[in-house]
Coordinates of C-alpha atoms in Angstrom, one line a residue:
Chain Q
M19 CA 109.6 138.5 125.6
H20 CA 111.3 135.1 125.8
T21 CA 111.7 133.7 122.2
F22 CA 112.7 130.2 121.6
E23 CA 113.6 128.2 118.5
I24 CA 114.0 124.6 117.4
K25 CA 115.5 123.1 114.2
R26 CA 113.8 120.2 112.4
H27 CA 114.9 118.3 109.3
V28 CA 112.1 117.1 107.0
E29 CA 112.2 113.3 106.8
Y30 CA 110.5 111.1 104.2
Y31 CA 107.8 109.9 106.5
E32 CA 106.9 113.5 107.4
A33 CA 106.1 114.3 103.7
D34 CA 103.1 113.6 101.6
T35 CA 102.9 112.5 98.0
T36 CA 104.2 116.0 96.9
G37 CA 107.4 115.4 98.7
K38 CA 106.7 118.3 101.1
L39 CA 106.0 118.5 104.8
T40 CA 102.4 117.3 105.6
L41 CA 99.8 119.7 107.0
P42 CA 99.6 117.8 110.3
M43 CA 103.4 117.9 110.7
I44 CA 103.3 121.7 110.5
L45 CA 101.1 121.7 113.6
N46 CA 103.1 119.0 115.3
W47 CA 106.3 121.0 114.9
A48 CA 104.7 124.2 116.1
V49 CA 103.4 122.5 119.3
L50 CA 106.8 120.9 119.7
A51 CA 108.5 124.3 119.7
S52 CA 106.2 125.5 122.4
K53 CA 106.6 122.4 124.5
K54 CA 110.4 122.7 124.4
Q55 CA 110.2 126.3 125.3
S56 CA 108.1 125.4 128.3
D57 CA 110.6 122.7 129.3
A58 CA 113.5 125.2 128.9
L59 CA 111.7 127.7 131.1
G60 CA 111.1 125.1 133.8
V61 CA 107.3 125.1 133.4
G62 CA 106.9 122.0 131.3
Q63 CA 104.3 119.2 131.4
K64 CA 105.4 117.9 134.8
I65 CA 104.7 121.2 136.4
Y66 CA 101.3 122.0 135.0
L67 CA 100.1 118.4 135.1
G68 CA 101.2 118.3 138.7
R69 CA 98.7 121.1 139.4
G70 CA 96.0 119.3 137.5
L71 CA 96.2 121.7 134.5
G72 CA 96.7 121.2 130.8
W73 CA 97.3 123.6 127.8
I74 CA 94.8 123.4 125.0
I75 CA 94.7 125.1 121.6
L76 CA 91.5 126.9 120.8
Q77 CA 92.3 128.2 117.3
Y78 CA 95.0 128.1 114.7
E79 CA 95.6 130.4 111.7
V80 CA 98.2 129.1 109.3
H81 CA 99.7 131.0 106.4
I82 CA 101.8 129.0 104.1
T83 CA 104.1 130.7 101.6
R84 CA 105.6 127.3 100.7
R85 CA 105.8 123.9 102.5
P86 CA 109.4 122.6 102.9
K87 CA 110.7 119.6 100.9
I88 CA 112.2 116.4 102.2
N89 CA 115.8 117.0 103.5
E90 CA 115.2 120.7 104.1
E91 CA 116.3 122.1 107.5
I92 CA 113.7 124.4 109.1
T93 CA 114.0 126.7 112.1
I94 CA 110.8 127.3 114.0
K95 CA 110.7 130.4 116.2
T96 CA 108.0 131.0 118.8
Y97 CA 107.1 133.2 121.8
A98 CA 104.1 133.9 124.0
A99 CA 103.0 137.3 122.6
K100 CA 100.1 138.4 124.7
Y101 CA 98.1 137.1 127.6
N102 CA 95.1 137.9 129.8
P103 CA 93.9 135.9 132.8
F104 CA 92.5 133.1 130.5
F105 CA 94.2 133.2 127.1
V106 CA 97.6 133.4 125.5
S107 CA 98.4 134.3 121.9
R108 CA 101.4 132.6 120.4
P109 CA 103.0 133.0 116.9
F110 CA 105.2 130.4 115.3
V111 CA 107.4 131.3 112.3
F112 CA 109.1 128.7 110.1
F113 CA 112.3 129.8 108.3
D114 CA 114.2 128.0 105.6
T115 CA 118.1 127.9 105.6
N116 CA 118.1 131.2 103.6
G117 CA 116.3 132.9 106.4
N118 CA 113.1 133.2 104.4
E119 CA 109.8 133.0 106.3
I120 CA 107.9 130.1 104.7
I121 CA 105.1 129.4 107.2
R122 CA 103.5 131.4 109.9
V123 CA 101.1 130.0 112.5
D124 CA 99.1 132.1 114.9
S125 CA 97.4 130.4 117.8
I126 CA 95.3 131.0 120.8
W127 CA 95.8 128.8 123.9
A128 CA 94.1 128.3 127.2
M129 CA 94.5 126.1 130.2
I130 CA 92.0 123.6 131.5
D131 CA 91.4 121.8 134.7
I132 CA 92.3 118.2 133.6
E133 CA 89.6 116.6 135.8
N134 CA 86.5 118.6 134.8
R135 CA 87.8 119.8 131.4
R136 CA 86.8 123.4 132.3
M137 CA 88.8 126.5 131.4
A138 CA 91.2 127.5 134.2
R139 CA 92.8 130.8 135.1
L140 CA 96.4 130.9 134.0
P141 CA 98.8 130.6 137.0
Q142 CA 100.7 133.8 137.2
D143 CA 104.0 132.2 138.1
I144 CA 103.8 130.0 135.0
I145 CA 102.8 132.7 132.6
D146 CA 105.4 135.1 134.0
K147 CA 108.2 132.9 132.7
Y148 CA 107.3 133.6 129.1
Q149 CA 107.6 137.3 129.5
A150 CA 104.5 137.9 127.4
E151 CA 102.7 141.3 127.3
R152 CA 99.7 141.5 129.6
V153 CA 96.7 142.8 127.7
K154 CA 93.0 143.2 128.4
Q155 CA 91.9 141.5 125.3
I156 CA 93.8 139.0 123.2
P157 CA 93.7 139.9 119.5
R158 CA 91.0 137.6 118.1
I159 CA 91.4 135.4 115.1
A160 CA 88.3 135.7 112.9
K161 CA 85.8 132.8 113.0
P162 CA 86.1 130.5 110.0
A163 CA 83.3 130.9 107.4
Q164 CA 80.2 129.0 108.5
F165 CA 78.2 126.4 106.6
G166 CA 74.9 127.8 105.3
I167 CA 71.8 125.9 106.3
D168 CA 71.1 124.9 102.7
D169 CA 74.7 124.3 101.6
V170 CA 75.4 121.0 99.9
F171 CA 78.5 119.3 101.3
E172 CA 80.5 116.2 100.8
E173 CA 81.4 114.1 103.8
N174 CA 83.4 111.0 104.8
D175 CA 83.3 109.1 108.1
Y176 CA 86.5 108.7 110.1
H177 CA 86.9 106.4 113.0
V178 CA 89.1 107.8 115.8
R179 CA 92.0 105.3 115.9
Y180 CA 94.2 104.1 118.7
L181 CA 97.2 106.0 117.2
D182 CA 95.2 109.2 116.9
I183 CA 95.4 109.4 120.7
D184 CA 98.6 110.8 122.2
A185 CA 100.3 110.5 125.6
N186 CA 97.9 113.1 127.0
K187 CA 95.1 110.6 126.3
H188 CA 93.5 113.0 123.8
V189 CA 93.2 113.1 120.1
N190 CA 96.3 114.8 118.6
N191 CA 95.2 118.2 117.3
S192 CA 96.9 117.6 114.0
K193 CA 94.6 114.7 113.2
Y194 CA 91.8 117.3 112.4
F195 CA 93.9 118.6 109.5
E196 CA 94.2 115.0 108.2
W197 CA 90.4 114.4 108.4
M198 CA 89.7 117.8 106.7
Q199 CA 92.2 117.3 103.9
D200 CA 91.4 113.7 103.3
V201 CA 87.8 114.4 102.3
I202 CA 89.0 116.5 99.4
T203 CA 89.5 114.5 96.1
P204 CA 93.0 113.5 95.1
E205 CA 92.4 115.2 91.8
F206 CA 91.9 118.6 93.6
L207 CA 94.9 118.0 95.9
A208 CA 97.1 117.2 93.0
T209 CA 96.4 120.6 91.4
H210 CA 96.1 122.8 94.4
E211 CA 98.2 123.9 97.3
V212 CA 96.9 125.2 100.7
T213 CA 97.9 128.9 101.4
D214 CA 95.8 129.6 104.5
I215 CA 94.0 127.7 107.2
N216 CA 91.8 129.0 109.9
L217 CA 90.8 126.2 112.3
K218 CA 88.7 126.6 115.4
F219 CA 88.3 123.7 117.9
E220 CA 84.9 123.4 119.5
N221 CA 84.4 120.0 121.2
E222 CA 86.7 117.1 121.9
V223 CA 86.3 113.8 120.2
R224 CA 87.5 110.5 121.7
L225 CA 88.8 107.1 120.9
G226 CA 86.2 104.9 119.3
H227 CA 84.1 107.9 118.1
T228 CA 83.2 108.0 114.4
I229 CA 83.3 111.6 113.1
Q230 CA 82.0 113.1 109.9
S231 CA 84.4 115.3 108.0
Q232 CA 82.3 117.6 105.9
V233 CA 83.5 120.0 103.2
I234 CA 82.1 122.6 100.8
L235 CA 84.6 123.3 98.1
Q236 CA 84.2 126.4 95.9
E237 CA 87.0 127.3 93.6
H238 CA 89.9 128.4 95.9
T239 CA 88.1 128.1 99.2
S240 CA 87.0 125.1 101.2
K241 CA 84.8 125.2 104.3
H242 CA 85.2 122.3 106.7
R243 CA 83.3 120.9 109.7
I244 CA 84.2 117.9 111.9
M245 CA 80.9 116.7 113.3
L246 CA 80.2 114.1 116.0
G247 CA 76.6 113.5 115.3
D248 CA 74.9 116.9 115.6
V249 CA 77.8 118.4 117.6
V250 CA 80.4 120.5 115.8
S251 CA 83.8 119.4 116.9
A252 CA 85.8 121.8 114.8
E253 CA 85.3 124.3 111.9
A254 CA 87.8 125.5 109.4
E255 CA 88.3 127.5 106.3
F256 CA 91.1 126.7 103.8
Q257 CA 92.4 128.9 101.0
W258 CA 94.0 127.2 98.0
R259 CA 96.1 128.2 94.9
D260 CA 96.5 126.4 91.6
V261 CA 99.8 124.5 91.2
S262 CA 101.3 121.9 88.9
F263 CA 103.5 119.5 90.8
Chain A
M235 CA 130.6 95.6 105.9
H236 CA 129.7 99.2 105.9
T237 CA 127.7 100.0 109.1
F238 CA 125.8 103.2 109.6
E239 CA 124.0 104.8 112.4
I240 CA 121.5 107.6 113.0
K241 CA 120.3 109.2 116.2
R242 CA 116.7 110.1 116.9
H243 CA 114.9 111.8 119.8
V244 CA 111.4 110.5 120.6
E245 CA 109.0 113.5 120.2
Y246 CA 105.5 113.6 121.7
Y247 CA 103.8 113.2 118.3
E248 CA 105.8 110.0 117.7
A249 CA 104.4 108.4 120.8
D250 CA 101.1 106.7 121.5
T251 CA 98.9 106.8 124.5
T252 CA 101.5 104.8 126.5
G253 CA 104.0 107.7 126.0
K254 CA 106.2 105.3 124.0
L255 CA 107.3 105.3 120.4
T256 CA 104.5 104.0 118.2
L257 CA 104.9 100.7 116.2
P258 CA 104.8 102.5 112.8
M259 CA 107.6 104.9 113.9
I260 CA 109.9 102.0 114.7
L261 CA 109.6 101.0 111.0
N262 CA 109.9 104.6 109.8
W263 CA 113.1 105.1 111.8
A264 CA 114.6 101.8 110.5
V265 CA 113.9 102.7 106.9
L266 CA 115.2 106.2 107.5
A267 CA 118.5 104.7 108.7
S268 CA 118.9 102.7 105.5
K269 CA 118.0 105.7 103.3
K270 CA 120.6 107.8 105.0
Q271 CA 123.2 105.1 104.6
S272 CA 122.3 104.9 100.9
D273 CA 122.7 108.6 100.6
A274 CA 126.0 108.6 102.4
L275 CA 127.3 105.9 100.1
G276 CA 126.3 107.8 97.0
V277 CA 123.6 105.3 95.9
G278 CA 120.5 107.1 97.2
Q279 CA 117.1 107.6 95.7
K280 CA 118.3 109.8 92.8
I281 CA 120.6 107.1 91.6
Y282 CA 118.3 104.1 91.6
L283 CA 115.2 106.1 90.6
G284 CA 117.3 107.4 87.7
R285 CA 117.7 103.8 86.6
G286 CA 114.0 103.1 86.9
L287 CA 114.5 101.0 90.1
G288 CA 113.1 101.2 93.6
W289 CA 113.8 99.3 96.8
I290 CA 111.0 97.4 98.4
I291 CA 110.7 95.6 101.7
L292 CA 109.4 92.0 101.5
Q293 CA 109.3 91.1 105.2
Y294 CA 110.1 92.4 108.6
E295 CA 110.8 90.6 111.9
V296 CA 110.7 92.9 114.9
H297 CA 111.8 92.0 118.4
I298 CA 111.0 94.6 121.0
T299 CA 112.7 94.4 124.4
R300 CA 111.1 97.8 125.3
R301 CA 109.8 100.7 123.3
P302 CA 111.6 104.0 124.1
K303 CA 109.7 106.8 125.9
I304 CA 109.2 110.5 124.9
N305 CA 112.5 112.4 125.1
E306 CA 114.7 109.4 125.0
E307 CA 117.6 109.5 122.6
I308 CA 118.0 106.4 120.4
T309 CA 120.8 105.3 118.2
I310 CA 119.8 103.0 115.2
K311 CA 122.6 101.0 113.6
T312 CA 122.2 99.2 110.4
Y313 CA 124.1 97.4 107.6
A314 CA 123.4 95.3 104.6
A315 CA 124.3 91.8 105.9
K316 CA 124.0 89.4 103.0
Y317 CA 122.9 89.5 99.4
N318 CA 122.3 87.4 96.4
P319 CA 121.3 88.5 92.9
F320 CA 117.8 89.4 94.0
F321 CA 117.6 89.9 97.8
V322 CA 119.4 91.7 100.6
S323 CA 119.0 91.0 104.3
R324 CA 119.4 94.0 106.6
P325 CA 119.3 94.2 110.4
F326 CA 118.5 97.4 112.4
V327 CA 119.4 97.6 116.0
F328 CA 118.0 100.3 118.3
F329 CA 120.1 101.3 121.4
D330 CA 119.3 103.5 124.3
T331 CA 121.7 106.0 125.8
N332 CA 123.1 103.3 128.1
G333 CA 124.0 101.2 125.1
N334 CA 121.3 98.6 125.7
E335 CA 119.7 97.0 122.7
I336 CA 116.0 97.7 123.0
I337 CA 114.7 96.8 119.6
R338 CA 115.9 94.7 116.7
V339 CA 114.4 94.6 113.2
D340 CA 115.5 92.1 110.6
S341 CA 114.3 92.8 107.1
I342 CA 114.5 91.4 103.6
W343 CA 114.7 93.8 100.7
A344 CA 114.5 93.5 96.9
M345 CA 114.5 95.9 94.0
I346 CA 111.7 96.4 91.5
D347 CA 111.4 97.9 88.1
I348 CA 109.3 101.0 88.8
E349 CA 107.4 100.8 85.5
N350 CA 106.2 97.2 85.6
R351 CA 106.5 96.6 89.4
R352 CA 108.5 93.4 88.7
M353 CA 111.4 92.2 90.7
A354 CA 114.8 93.4 89.2
R355 CA 118.3 92.1 89.6
L356 CA 120.3 94.1 92.1
P357 CA 122.8 96.3 90.1
Q358 CA 126.3 95.1 91.2
D359 CA 127.8 98.6 91.4
I360 CA 125.0 99.7 93.8
I361 CA 125.2 96.6 96.0
D362 CA 129.0 96.7 96.1
K363 CA 128.9 99.9 98.1
Y364 CA 127.3 98.3 101.1
Q365 CA 130.1 95.7 101.4
A366 CA 127.6 93.0 102.2
E367 CA 128.5 89.3 102.1
R368 CA 127.5 87.6 98.9
V369 CA 125.6 84.3 99.6
K370 CA 123.7 81.8 97.6
Q371 CA 120.6 81.9 99.7
I372 CA 119.5 84.8 102.0
P373 CA 118.6 83.4 105.5
R374 CA 114.8 83.2 105.4
I375 CA 112.4 84.7 107.9
A376 CA 109.7 82.2 108.8
K377 CA 106.3 82.8 107.3
P378 CA 103.8 84.3 109.7
A379 CA 101.3 81.8 111.1
Q380 CA 98.4 81.4 108.6
F381 CA 94.6 81.9 109.2
G382 CA 92.9 78.5 109.3
I383 CA 90.0 78.1 106.8
D384 CA 87.4 77.9 109.6
D385 CA 89.0 80.4 112.0
V386 CA 86.8 83.1 113.3
F387 CA 88.3 86.6 113.0
E388 CA 87.4 90.2 113.8
E389 CA 87.8 92.8 111.1
N390 CA 87.6 96.5 110.5
D391 CA 87.6 98.4 107.2
Y392 CA 90.3 101.0 106.6
H393 CA 90.2 103.5 103.7
V394 CA 93.6 104.2 102.3
R395 CA 94.0 107.9 102.9
Y396 CA 95.8 110.7 101.1
L397 CA 98.4 111.0 103.9
D398 CA 99.0 107.2 103.8
I399 CA 100.8 107.8 100.5
D400 CA 104.4 109.0 100.6
A401 CA 106.6 110.8 98.2
N402 CA 107.2 107.5 96.3
K403 CA 103.5 107.5 95.5
H404 CA 103.0 104.3 97.4
V405 CA 101.4 103.5 100.8
N406 CA 104.0 104.0 103.5
N407 CA 104.9 100.5 104.8
S408 CA 104.4 101.5 108.4
K409 CA 100.7 102.1 107.8
Y410 CA 100.2 98.3 107.8
F411 CA 101.2 98.2 111.4
E412 CA 98.7 100.9 112.3
W413 CA 95.9 99.0 110.5
M414 CA 96.9 95.7 112.2
Q415 CA 97.1 97.3 115.7
D416 CA 94.0 99.4 115.4
V417 CA 91.7 96.4 115.0
I418 CA 92.7 95.1 118.4
T419 CA 90.5 96.4 121.3
P420 CA 91.8 99.4 123.4
E421 CA 91.2 97.1 126.5
F422 CA 93.7 94.6 125.2
L423 CA 96.2 97.3 124.1
A424 CA 96.0 98.8 127.5
T425 CA 97.1 95.6 129.2
H426 CA 99.5 94.1 126.7
E427 CA 102.7 95.1 125.0
V428 CA 104.0 93.8 121.7
T429 CA 107.3 91.8 121.9
D430 CA 107.6 90.3 118.4
I431 CA 106.2 91.0 115.0
N432 CA 106.7 89.0 111.8
L433 CA 105.1 90.8 108.8
K434 CA 105.2 89.7 105.2
F435 CA 104.0 92.0 102.4
E436 CA 102.2 90.3 99.5
N437 CA 100.4 92.8 97.3
E438 CA 100.3 96.6 97.2
V439 CA 97.2 98.6 98.1
R440 CA 96.6 102.0 96.7
L441 CA 95.0 105.4 97.4
G442 CA 91.2 105.1 97.5
H443 CA 91.2 101.3 98.2
T444 CA 89.3 100.1 101.3
I445 CA 91.2 97.3 103.0
Q446 CA 90.0 94.9 105.7
S447 CA 92.3 94.4 108.7
Q448 CA 91.5 91.0 110.1
V449 CA 92.7 89.6 113.4
I450 CA 92.6 86.4 115.4
L451 CA 93.6 87.0 118.9
Q452 CA 94.5 84.1 121.2
E453 CA 96.0 84.8 124.5
H454 CA 99.5 86.2 123.7
T455 CA 99.5 85.7 119.9
S456 CA 97.6 87.6 117.3
K457 CA 97.4 86.6 113.6
H458 CA 96.7 89.4 111.1
R459 CA 95.8 89.7 107.5
I460 CA 95.3 92.8 105.4
M461 CA 92.8 91.9 102.7
L462 CA 91.9 93.8 99.6
G463 CA 88.7 91.9 98.7
D464 CA 89.9 88.3 98.2
V465 CA 93.6 89.2 97.8
V466 CA 96.0 89.1 100.7
S467 CA 97.9 92.3 100.9
A468 CA 100.0 91.4 104.0
E469 CA 100.1 88.8 106.7
A470 CA 101.6 89.0 110.2
E471 CA 101.9 87.4 113.6
F472 CA 102.4 89.5 116.8
Q473 CA 103.5 88.2 120.2
W474 CA 102.3 90.1 123.3
R475 CA 103.2 90.1 127.0
D476 CA 101.0 91.3 129.9
V477 CA 101.8 94.7 131.2
S478 CA 100.3 97.3 133.5
F479 CA 101.0 100.9 132.3

């Protein structure tokens, strides 16, 4: 197993009103660690793009013990854990300077053919570099809880903005966390802290689309859907605990 | 004069669809450099917040020779240039690894009383640390070009989101650049690059507000206003050049 780590320092513009790292930045840092590992192993973006392939994330499971504060130094460790011909599982663990694990992200990745956006078989020479364990079946992450057909939900519209699109010409994954969080009232956010997120991507959204971020909030659980018209773009389930900031 | 510098590496989530550093990140990095200087001089946030004071930016003038690409290493140098009892002028210069100046930001800062949001006199012991030149009058930055009363403009609504608010409980300044840029068509953005921005802040907007980002685009100049109802929140003028990405 080839493990890799990066260090990041929490800057003021990476923190929200609580002074702690934003939810989207947690995901950005995780993806950054995996990108830098791929670069270090000589199988970075140039290599897979050159073959018409791209990595995509299918699902995230995030467990947050605590979010780091502005000026904290964080180490993020990652490795490709298991793979089969189509999927890779990859954990990311965030440590503070005392060596405490403060955030853990599990993720499932796949490769797509850039042209037709269809799932592609993982090239053996690329996957070999990560020294992951080959398995028949990748350990699944449970599906997020579904919306019931009669459930009452809140929703807001969000326009996909120019700056939501990254250099891969697709919406940055972390934007989904922003849309999901933003639909929750500031009053709730001021008195609750996320402990767990399970997010599953279903269909891509694009620049100029207007999506609906829907939420059902019940005590310490929120169920989320990102809808593009009648099509589910992503689903998630968040767990919350009471806090006083 | 006490000059200070920081180094930053452009990460994928700090770049837009062109693969280059976003406009908002230019401002975030500039402000970061000044914050770290203040910390280094022992007059950081704890000190001025402890006296009920906060720094605010009144106006920015940005000149962009080129925006750095993902994975470039950038050095940002800054110093407090001139001050009088109420204002400080501060340049920021961005250098690439070859020592070429690629971006320059001029800015005018003031301090406010946090409670009543009124302008405050700069405490002499704080300002002394920066070893700036005391002057009668700070060199002014020209006002951005105004909207004519009969001018036809385009506009989009933007809701101030939870993540637009930073740890100071105010909208991160850099969000204005996002609102101003986003109202321009992707077709124009795909064929033009900003060379100059002059942005003047007028009135604060807050969480939950819906602002109108208005633009008049004429060849290589765009005039911008951020409106909260009838109140001008910020005005700006952008210069653009033709490019093919």
